[in-house]
Amino acid sequence: QKVSNKYFKENNSAKCILEWIATYFTKIEKIEDASSGYLYCEIIEKCHPGSINMKKLSNSVKLYNHIENNYKLLQEVRHF
C-alpha cells in the first residue's frame, strides 16, 4: 500500500508515525507502546505473510516474559 504524503506534512513526526501505524496496524497511544515487539511482528507479517505465527504473540507491554517471547518470534524470521 502506498503511504500518503499527508502523514509527512505535519511538523510532529511522532504524531505522524502514530497516525500511520493506526491506519495500517495496531493502534498505539505513544511510540513507547511499540516496545512489546508486537507491532514489529505485525509489520513483518503484513510484508511477509506466514512468516510469524501471530497466535503466539502477546500485545501485553506489562509482562516481561511476553515481551521477550515476541522478540524471540521476531528473531526467528530469517528471510526478508
mmCIF file of C-alpha atoms in Angstrom:
data_model
loop_
_atom_site.group_PDB
_atom_site.id
_atom_site.type_symbol
_atom_site.label_atom_id
_atom_site.label_comp_id
_atom_site.label_asym_id
_atom_site.label_seq_id
_atom_site.Cartn_x
_atom_site.Cartn_y
_atom_site.Cartn_z
ATOM 1 C CA GLN A 1 0.000 0.000 0.000
ATOM 2 C CA LYS A 2 1.224 3.439 -0.861
ATOM 3 C CA VAL A 3 1.845 5.743 2.087
ATOM 4 C CA SER A 4 0.033 9.036 1.717
ATOM 5 C CA ASN A 5 2.046 12.260 1.928
ATOM 6 C CA LYS A 6 -0.482 13.759 4.353
ATOM 7 C CA TYR A 7 1.287 11.942 7.186
ATOM 8 C CA PHE A 8 4.546 13.721 6.491
ATOM 9 C CA LYS A 9 3.254 17.288 6.049
ATOM 10 C CA GLU A 10 2.867 17.905 9.783
ATOM 11 C CA ASN A 11 5.757 19.052 11.956
ATOM 12 C CA ASN A 12 5.251 16.488 14.730
ATOM 13 C CA SER A 13 6.951 13.363 13.395
ATOM 14 C CA ALA A 14 5.900 11.138 16.320
ATOM 15 C CA LYS A 15 2.261 12.061 15.717
ATOM 16 C CA CYS A 16 2.694 11.289 12.016
ATOM 17 C CA ILE A 17 4.153 7.881 12.779
ATOM 18 C CA LEU A 18 1.365 7.073 15.250
ATOM 19 C CA GLU A 19 -1.298 8.042 12.709
ATOM 20 C CA TRP A 20 0.337 5.942 10.007
ATOM 21 C CA ILE A 21 0.588 2.937 12.346
ATOM 22 C CA ALA A 22 -3.063 3.332 13.401
ATOM 23 C CA THR A 23 -4.090 3.390 9.732
ATOM 24 C CA TYR A 24 -2.466 0.087 8.802
ATOM 25 C CA PHE A 25 -1.657 -1.737 12.054
ATOM 26 C CA THR A 26 -2.492 -1.886 15.763
ATOM 27 C CA LYS A 27 -3.458 1.456 17.259
ATOM 28 C CA ILE A 28 -0.954 2.628 19.865
ATOM 29 C CA GLU A 29 -1.109 5.762 22.016
ATOM 30 C CA LYS A 30 2.609 6.542 22.116
ATOM 31 C CA ILE A 31 5.748 5.318 20.386
ATOM 32 C CA GLU A 32 6.883 3.564 23.570
ATOM 33 C CA ASP A 33 3.907 1.203 23.252
ATOM 34 C CA ALA A 34 5.735 -0.437 20.351
ATOM 35 C CA SER A 35 8.344 -1.741 22.797
ATOM 36 C CA SER A 36 6.453 -5.030 23.278
ATOM 37 C CA GLY A 37 7.608 -6.165 19.843
ATOM 38 C CA TYR A 38 4.021 -6.918 18.792
ATOM 39 C CA LEU A 39 3.893 -4.059 16.311
ATOM 40 C CA TYR A 40 7.203 -5.041 14.708
ATOM 41 C CA CYS A 41 5.957 -8.600 14.293
ATOM 42 C CA GLU A 42 2.714 -7.307 12.837
ATOM 43 C CA ILE A 43 4.599 -5.201 10.270
ATOM 44 C CA ILE A 44 6.822 -8.131 9.245
ATOM 45 C CA GLU A 45 3.795 -10.429 8.990
ATOM 46 C CA LYS A 46 1.998 -7.888 6.788
ATOM 47 C CA CYS A 47 5.024 -7.635 4.475
ATOM 48 C CA HIS A 48 5.773 -11.376 4.503
ATOM 49 C CA PRO A 49 2.547 -13.308 5.232
ATOM 50 C CA GLY A 50 3.066 -16.556 7.093
ATOM 51 C CA SER A 51 6.492 -15.580 8.426
ATOM 52 C CA ILE A 52 5.304 -15.179 12.042
ATOM 53 C CA ASN A 53 2.704 -17.183 13.947
ATOM 54 C CA MET A 54 0.577 -14.279 15.187
ATOM 55 C CA LYS A 55 -1.327 -16.560 17.576
ATOM 56 C CA LYS A 56 1.849 -16.895 19.680
ATOM 57 C CA LEU A 57 2.256 -13.131 20.127
ATOM 58 C CA SER A 58 1.173 -11.103 23.130
ATOM 59 C CA ASN A 59 0.158 -7.452 22.939
ATOM 60 C CA SER A 60 0.905 -7.007 26.649
ATOM 61 C CA VAL A 61 3.606 -4.460 27.473
ATOM 62 C CA LYS A 62 3.433 -5.170 31.197
ATOM 63 C CA LEU A 63 4.768 -8.707 31.367
ATOM 64 C CA TYR A 64 8.444 -9.048 30.522
ATOM 65 C CA ASN A 65 8.178 -12.734 29.561
ATOM 66 C CA HIS A 66 5.514 -11.860 26.956
ATOM 67 C CA ILE A 67 7.700 -9.112 25.510
ATOM 68 C CA GLU A 68 10.694 -11.442 25.433
ATOM 69 C CA ASN A 69 8.637 -14.092 23.635
ATOM 70 C CA ASN A 70 7.570 -11.548 20.989
ATOM 71 C CA TYR A 71 11.187 -10.637 20.262
ATOM 72 C CA LYS A 72 12.184 -14.301 20.103
ATOM 73 C CA LEU A 73 9.487 -14.873 17.478
ATOM 74 C CA LEU A 74 10.753 -11.841 15.586
ATOM 75 C CA GLN A 75 14.326 -13.198 15.680
ATOM 76 C CA GLU A 76 13.147 -16.493 14.203
ATOM 77 C CA VAL A 77 12.173 -14.709 10.990
ATOM 78 C CA ARG A 78 15.193 -15.223 8.786
ATOM 79 C CA HIS A 79 14.083 -14.204 5.319
ATOM 80 C CA PHE A 80 13.038 -10.683 4.474
#
